[in-house]
Amino acid sequence: MSVAPSVLDALREIVGADGYFDQPADLQPFTVDHRKLYRGQTPLVLRPSSTEQVSRILRTCNEAGIGVVPVGGNTSYCGGGTPSADGTQVVVSLARMRRIRAVDPDNFTLIAEAGCVLAEVQDAAANVDRLFPLSLGSEGSCQLGGNLSTNAGGTAVLRYGMMRDLVLGLEVVLPDGRVWDGLKPLRKDNTGYDLRDLFIGAEGTLGIITAAACKLFSRPREVVTAIAAVKDPAAAVMSLSRLRAATGDAVTTFELIPRLGIDLVTRHVPNTHDPFDAPYRWYVLVEVSAGRSESGIRDLVEQELFALMEQGAALDAVLAQNEAQREDFWRMRETIPEAQRKEGASIKHDISVTTSELPRFIDEATRLLETITPDSRILPYGHLGDGNLHFNLSEPVGGNAAEFLALAPRIHRAMHDLVAQYGGSFSAEHGIGQLKREELVRYKHPVALEIMRSIKQALDPKGIMNPGKVL
Ligand code: 2HG
Ligand code: ZN
């Protein structure tokens, strides 16, 4: 069943001549996801420029029973923003809603529209000497609405939390077109259910977020960035605890990188090099930030790293001497996904357990993967400070990519069953989308699933919002 021409016309009319795409070449980018796992089809991509237009679009689609797929920067790892293959769903891109509506430095808040690119929100905060701390590899193209809808994480969660922790209020268009104005930038408002948190992480299945009131912070005045080679993941966890205590919780980033990460990045990404003369098995990228300059954190970090080396937990360490070197260190971490892609086929996981259990988990998961696929190369890296690793695999050297990828269902099952044994999460920061729907049914507590379904039914009884995603 395709979308009736009369409905398509009505939708075009709402947004006006420059508010939609309906030609194949313009539609194409919206029909494939970032990882190229899904190929969909759509007759129409709507590009509303106001909340009112979004409201009219949803009202029209709800009345006609047409599925709506909201999309931001299309950087989802789980196909959350890709329409179905049967061409029955329209896409709503928020890209033209990119105003910063208000900035209030004394309240440490700003209000931004969903189509703002994350980097634009960071810049708007920096312009008034404030920090919007959400920080991730795709920040130059991902959009605030997508960050909200997936509850994005990234590399500063350890200190500032995930997207959910950075929001005070939302403006949301409900599936029937009603607009909930919950944009109050208040830190205290104890007036009933927390509706905001329903829409954050809902991946567009309950409505479309059109704007958000975001929390800002003081801008760090002094930042110390280091790469340390560590004995093993247990030494990494211990080092993090020590650094947190020694700096009064000023550690903003603590990322684990195995040797394979350094190998792949230096092989595939220009302008990268091994930070040390000798190879080590495990590394951490550490960043510590202080609110004032000459805060003494540099000395503190140096002392701690020295002490860690004396006790054998750290094997070598280097502090960035300037901004260029700091960027080099960060490139080493941020380009791992790109380097892994260039190395060939990969199988990805996005798991979390408690940080304290992570070392034991890494051992056990590595052994488990080795029994299933002894020749694959295991690349567990990422947000150790959050207990969240991308426990990825790369195809064997000289192996057969198709054979390797055919193992994916078995590998995911084994990995996620193990995660469940640890009381962990099979999707720590990338969400569910269409990729992990079956996992949600298998691993989410049944009562939680029932509550989720009741909420979906209450808000979207006709099931028009991002059909086939999450639930
Ligand atoms: C990261 O932390 C991203 O770099 C991507 O979440 C993870 O590619 C991945 O598996
Ligand atoms: Zn990540």
XYZ file of C-alpha atoms and ligand atoms in Angstrom:
482
model
C 0.000 0.000 0.000
C 1.547 3.311 -1.047
C 0.774 6.757 0.340
C -2.255 8.293 -1.425
C -1.321 11.168 -3.777
C -3.881 13.408 -2.072
C -2.119 12.934 1.299
C 1.273 13.642 -0.267
C -0.152 16.837 -1.779
C -1.584 17.942 1.550
C 1.805 17.348 3.206
C 3.652 19.280 0.487
C 1.307 22.162 0.941
C 2.001 22.380 4.700
C 5.741 22.926 4.204
C 5.671 24.925 0.961
C 7.784 24.623 -2.166
C 11.220 24.635 -0.475
C 10.143 22.395 2.394
C 10.274 18.930 0.851
C 12.156 16.529 -1.378
C 10.352 14.127 -3.700
C 12.886 13.501 -6.450
C 14.851 10.206 -6.347
C 18.294 11.826 -6.134
C 17.221 13.993 -3.156
C 15.407 11.143 -1.415
C 18.274 8.697 -1.743
C 20.426 9.874 1.237
C 17.413 9.388 3.528
C 16.842 5.799 2.465
C 20.102 4.326 3.729
C 21.555 4.391 7.228
C 25.037 5.485 8.275
C 26.349 1.910 8.510
C 24.587 0.870 5.301
C 22.799 -1.945 7.102
C 19.333 -0.892 5.929
C 17.848 0.249 2.652
C 14.427 1.816 2.753
C 12.158 3.732 0.428
C 10.052 6.831 0.820
C 7.957 8.959 -1.521
C 8.541 12.175 0.432
C 11.002 13.827 2.799
C 9.408 16.761 4.607
C 11.616 19.555 5.878
C 9.420 21.676 8.153
C 10.706 25.037 9.332
C 8.528 25.471 12.427
C 6.895 23.554 15.254
C 3.535 24.518 13.797
C 4.411 22.820 10.502
C 5.533 19.683 12.361
C 2.219 19.713 14.195
C 0.211 19.940 10.971
C 2.303 17.199 9.370
C 1.672 14.787 12.247
C -2.016 15.621 12.416
C -2.358 14.901 8.700
C -0.376 11.655 8.889
C -2.279 10.519 11.962
C -5.619 11.068 10.272
C -4.448 9.214 7.167
C -2.656 6.487 9.170
C 0.700 7.163 7.484
C 3.952 6.137 9.191
C 6.383 8.964 10.002
C 10.146 8.519 10.355
C 11.857 11.469 12.052
C 15.507 11.940 11.116
C 18.322 14.160 12.357
C 21.880 13.900 11.064
C 21.332 10.271 10.022
C 24.276 8.976 12.044
C 22.336 6.245 13.861
C 24.183 2.994 14.475
C 20.948 1.009 14.655
C 18.936 2.135 11.634
C 16.658 4.290 13.799
C 16.132 6.925 11.119
C 15.700 4.767 8.019
C 12.207 4.211 6.559
C 10.834 0.753 5.784
C 11.500 -0.862 2.406
C 7.861 -0.814 1.250
C 7.739 2.946 0.630
C 4.722 3.515 2.906
C 6.380 5.933 5.339
C 7.252 9.603 4.992
C 10.437 11.021 6.470
C 10.501 14.221 8.524
C 13.899 15.905 8.603
C 14.353 18.573 11.269
C 17.364 20.080 9.461
C 15.669 23.410 8.789
C 14.727 23.927 12.438
C 18.131 25.050 13.612
C 17.586 28.228 15.597
C 19.137 28.839 18.963
C 16.042 30.369 20.535
C 17.566 31.679 23.750
C 20.811 31.683 25.680
C 20.861 32.519 29.378
C 24.410 32.445 30.742
C 23.373 33.249 34.317
C 20.875 30.414 34.343
C 23.470 28.215 32.597
C 20.958 27.198 29.938
C 20.151 27.568 26.290
C 17.143 26.656 24.199
C 17.891 25.134 20.819
C 15.792 23.651 18.043
C 16.093 19.970 17.210
C 17.780 20.494 13.846
C 20.798 22.316 15.307
C 23.965 20.399 14.596
C 25.566 19.405 17.899
C 28.655 21.521 17.132
C 26.390 24.573 16.709
C 24.974 24.048 20.174
C 28.500 23.708 21.576
C 29.465 26.953 19.778
C 26.419 28.849 21.044
C 27.447 27.924 24.581
C 31.105 28.819 23.981
C 30.055 32.242 22.657
C 28.823 33.140 26.141
C 31.776 31.471 27.849
C 29.838 28.344 28.754
C 30.220 24.661 27.972
C 27.675 22.323 26.437
C 29.515 19.114 27.256
C 27.951 16.475 24.979
C 30.805 15.405 22.755
C 30.949 12.635 20.168
C 32.693 11.659 16.959
C 29.822 12.769 14.722
C 29.298 16.148 16.440
C 29.902 18.000 13.160
C 26.848 16.407 11.540
C 24.580 14.804 14.155
C 21.652 16.924 15.327
C 20.353 17.776 18.755
C 17.005 16.083 18.046
C 18.787 12.819 17.258
C 20.995 13.191 20.324
C 17.865 13.583 22.424
C 15.922 10.806 20.750
C 18.756 8.322 21.188
C 19.961 9.690 24.535
C 23.440 10.034 23.033
C 26.579 9.360 25.087
C 30.093 10.066 23.818
C 33.356 10.849 25.541
C 32.413 13.213 28.381
C 29.686 11.116 30.023
C 31.972 10.212 32.915
C 31.889 13.809 34.160
C 28.673 15.305 32.694
C 26.317 12.400 32.015
C 24.443 11.379 28.883
C 22.097 13.595 26.880
C 19.290 12.826 29.317
C 21.299 14.427 32.099
C 21.823 17.578 30.064
C 18.181 18.475 29.433
C 15.806 20.556 31.528
C 12.826 20.834 29.235
C 11.424 19.828 25.857
C 8.987 20.921 23.232
C 7.365 17.876 21.654
C 4.783 17.387 18.935
C 2.584 14.399 19.754
C 1.434 11.958 17.068
C -2.000 13.615 16.845
C -0.434 17.040 16.298
C -0.839 18.455 19.801
C 2.194 20.402 20.980
C 3.520 19.883 24.495
C 5.381 23.023 25.549
C 7.597 21.728 28.315
C 10.501 24.020 27.544
C 10.877 25.639 30.968
C 14.601 25.926 31.687
C 14.048 25.216 35.375
C 16.271 23.099 37.559
C 13.497 22.484 40.030
C 9.936 21.698 39.001
C 8.383 18.917 41.057
C 4.954 18.840 39.498
C 4.110 15.269 38.692
C 5.386 12.679 36.237
C 8.624 13.418 34.429
C 7.281 13.540 30.880
C 10.553 14.795 29.488
C 12.306 11.514 30.124
C 9.632 9.642 28.171
C 10.668 11.266 24.919
C 14.419 11.175 25.504
C 15.676 7.852 24.183
C 12.294 7.033 22.585
C 13.869 7.213 19.112
C 10.943 9.104 17.654
C 8.379 6.440 18.541
C 6.277 8.697 20.778
C 6.381 12.033 18.969
C 8.828 14.510 17.491
C 11.037 16.612 19.753
C 11.263 20.072 18.181
C 13.304 21.993 20.775
C 15.092 21.501 24.079
C 16.230 23.549 27.048
C 19.790 22.362 27.670
C 22.053 22.641 30.687
C 25.312 24.537 30.359
C 28.433 24.404 32.522
C 31.455 26.581 33.202
C 34.091 26.278 30.544
C 37.207 24.484 31.697
C 40.198 26.841 31.991
C 42.814 24.154 32.128
C 42.746 20.791 30.386
C 45.313 18.030 30.761
C 45.286 15.245 28.198
C 47.392 12.108 28.491
C 47.831 8.727 26.900
C 49.079 6.012 29.206
C 49.987 2.436 28.460
C 48.528 0.282 31.223
C 49.251 -3.254 32.331
C 45.723 -4.522 31.773
C 42.091 -3.407 32.095
C 42.166 -3.945 35.874
C 45.092 -1.533 36.090
C 43.080 0.904 33.951
C 40.123 0.778 36.344
C 42.382 1.219 39.331
C 44.116 4.170 37.628
C 40.773 5.827 36.979
C 39.730 5.491 40.615
C 43.002 7.028 41.759
C 42.831 9.884 39.284
C 39.237 10.638 40.210
C 40.090 10.775 43.880
C 43.286 12.758 43.420
C 41.686 15.409 41.202
C 38.394 15.803 43.058
C 36.446 14.133 40.254
C 37.887 16.313 37.528
C 38.423 13.395 35.116
C 36.251 14.211 32.098
C 37.329 11.394 29.772
C 38.755 7.938 30.361
C 38.810 5.768 27.251
C 40.299 2.306 26.841
C 42.175 1.439 23.636
C 43.675 -1.995 22.951
C 46.799 -2.436 20.837
C 44.729 -3.360 17.786
C 43.096 0.086 17.952
C 46.496 1.803 17.670
C 47.510 -0.574 14.857
C 44.374 0.069 12.815
C 44.401 3.834 13.288
C 48.084 4.236 12.411
C 47.561 1.995 9.379
C 44.472 3.691 7.966
C 44.276 7.262 9.228
C 46.693 9.899 7.916
C 48.697 11.969 10.409
C 48.599 9.417 13.195
C 51.484 7.686 14.917
C 52.089 5.406 17.870
C 52.510 7.626 20.959
C 55.264 5.359 22.333
C 58.408 3.724 20.979
C 57.439 0.282 22.222
C 54.090 -1.480 21.696
C 51.838 -2.219 24.678
C 48.682 -4.287 25.004
C 46.397 -1.657 26.528
C 46.192 2.132 26.559
C 43.971 4.762 28.111
C 43.202 8.236 26.864
C 42.684 10.460 29.884
C 41.458 14.021 30.063
C 41.233 16.009 33.271
C 39.641 19.473 33.282
C 39.723 22.234 35.867
C 37.487 25.266 36.202
C 40.407 27.623 36.808
C 43.768 28.130 35.196
C 46.959 27.233 37.065
C 44.786 24.882 39.056
C 47.587 22.452 39.719
C 45.863 19.557 37.920
C 48.795 19.074 35.580
C 51.113 18.383 38.507
C 48.509 16.164 40.111
C 48.066 14.074 36.976
C 51.825 13.795 36.543
C 52.293 12.692 40.137
C 49.534 10.116 39.884
C 50.814 8.683 36.625
C 54.291 8.512 38.110
C 52.983 6.659 41.163
C 51.019 4.298 38.921
C 54.173 3.575 36.944
C 56.112 2.885 40.100
C 53.608 0.286 41.151
C 53.543 -1.268 37.675
C 49.931 -0.406 36.831
C 51.012 2.099 34.181
C 53.892 1.166 31.884
C 54.478 4.471 30.125
C 52.653 7.781 29.835
C 52.805 10.983 27.860
C 51.044 14.292 28.484
C 49.991 16.533 25.602
C 52.303 19.551 25.556
C 50.096 21.735 23.391
C 46.751 21.844 21.595
C 48.130 20.183 18.453
C 49.361 17.233 20.452
C 46.106 17.052 22.324
C 44.308 16.799 18.991
C 46.704 14.025 17.937
C 45.802 12.053 21.062
C 42.114 12.545 20.446
C 42.444 11.552 16.785
C 43.889 8.266 17.982
C 40.629 7.560 19.779
C 38.014 9.221 17.597
C 39.110 7.578 14.355
C 38.955 3.989 15.597
C 35.507 3.440 13.985
C 36.784 4.819 10.658
C 39.969 2.732 10.851
C 38.009 -0.397 11.673
C 35.731 0.223 8.702
C 38.735 0.551 6.406
C 40.186 -2.687 7.763
C 37.227 -4.694 6.420
C 34.091 -6.306 7.798
C 33.254 -5.826 11.453
C 30.767 -7.083 14.003
C 29.910 -4.520 16.658
C 28.662 -4.493 20.219
C 27.835 -1.598 22.493
C 27.720 -3.142 25.925
C 27.959 -1.930 29.498
C 28.556 -3.536 32.865
C 29.701 -1.889 36.079
C 33.144 -0.343 35.719
C 34.435 -2.537 38.545
C 33.357 -5.729 36.723
C 34.647 -4.611 33.356
C 38.111 -6.253 33.623
C 36.623 -9.659 34.469
C 34.055 -9.195 31.735
C 36.723 -8.373 29.146
C 38.581 -11.596 29.987
C 35.506 -13.753 29.911
C 34.051 -12.184 26.751
C 37.383 -12.458 24.951
C 37.651 -16.156 25.758
C 34.066 -16.704 24.681
C 34.595 -14.959 21.339
C 37.793 -16.921 20.762
C 35.922 -20.188 21.068
C 33.394 -19.098 18.413
C 35.768 -17.364 16.031
C 39.408 -17.984 16.925
C 40.877 -16.015 14.014
C 38.797 -12.865 14.253
C 40.475 -9.847 15.736
C 38.858 -8.563 18.905
C 38.714 -4.809 19.447
C 37.129 -3.888 22.791
C 37.505 -0.134 23.162
C 35.764 2.952 24.400
C 34.182 4.458 27.433
C 35.776 2.529 30.283
C 34.859 5.269 32.740
C 31.187 4.585 31.968
C 31.533 0.792 32.005
C 30.698 0.944 28.284
C 32.811 -0.764 25.645
C 32.407 -1.227 21.930
C 33.313 -4.897 22.003
C 33.885 -5.123 18.277
C 35.437 -7.755 16.039
C 37.256 -7.367 12.736
C 37.315 -10.096 10.119
C 40.330 -12.451 10.197
C 43.370 -11.392 8.176
C 43.080 -13.044 4.776
C 39.745 -14.493 5.837
C 36.422 -14.561 4.148
C 34.232 -11.575 5.080
C 30.965 -13.327 4.226
C 31.839 -16.348 6.373
C 32.816 -14.036 9.207
C 29.606 -12.001 8.972
C 27.523 -15.174 8.877
C 28.691 -15.772 12.443
C 27.214 -12.475 13.623
C 23.940 -13.841 15.066
C 25.810 -16.490 17.091
C 28.358 -13.953 18.281
C 25.733 -11.389 19.291
C 23.777 -14.021 21.167
C 26.802 -15.254 23.094
C 27.983 -11.742 23.902
C 24.587 -10.423 24.963
C 23.806 -13.514 27.049
C 27.072 -12.952 28.874
C 26.240 -9.274 29.347
C 22.881 -10.321 30.802
C 24.665 -12.616 33.271
C 26.597 -9.567 34.456
C 23.394 -7.552 34.793
C 24.686 -5.286 32.046
C 23.170 -3.658 28.970
C 23.266 -4.883 25.370
C 22.909 -1.315 24.144
C 24.673 1.164 26.351
C 24.603 4.225 24.127
C 23.519 3.468 20.548
C 19.864 2.697 21.218
C 17.605 0.044 19.686
C 16.430 1.298 16.275
C 15.583 -1.675 14.077
C 18.857 -3.451 14.754
C 18.283 -4.480 18.360
C 14.517 -4.915 18.526
C 14.766 -8.668 19.051
C 17.386 -8.137 21.727
C 15.025 -5.803 23.552
C 12.366 -8.525 23.669
C 14.908 -11.080 24.864
C 16.703 -9.054 27.512
C 14.445 -6.255 28.751
C 12.509 -7.025 31.897
C 9.017 -8.189 30.848
C 7.305 -5.683 33.097
C 9.396 -2.872 31.624
C 8.335 -3.997 28.156
C 4.678 -3.993 29.198
C 5.009 -0.459 30.544
C 6.719 0.653 27.342
C 3.941 -0.842 25.230
C 1.267 0.840 27.370
C 2.963 4.201 26.945
C 3.248 3.689 23.201
C -0.436 2.744 23.014
C -1.472 5.765 25.093
C 0.473 8.327 23.074
C 0.433 6.789 19.609
C -2.643 4.538 19.383
C -2.485 4.417 15.592
C 1.189 3.484 15.639
C 2.311 6.125 13.139
C 5.521 7.191 14.879
C 8.654 5.529 13.544
C 6.926 2.166 12.994
C 9.162 -0.874 13.333
C 11.651 0.842 15.602
C 12.316 -0.004 19.269
C 9.113 -1.994 19.953
C 32.452 5.528 19.521
O 32.495 5.498 20.744
C 31.146 5.339 18.837
O 33.444 5.767 18.828
C 31.205 4.282 17.716
O 30.143 5.066 19.746
C 31.418 2.881 18.172
O 31.903 2.143 15.937
C 31.581 1.831 17.073
O 31.363 0.657 17.368
Zn 30.821 5.138 21.808
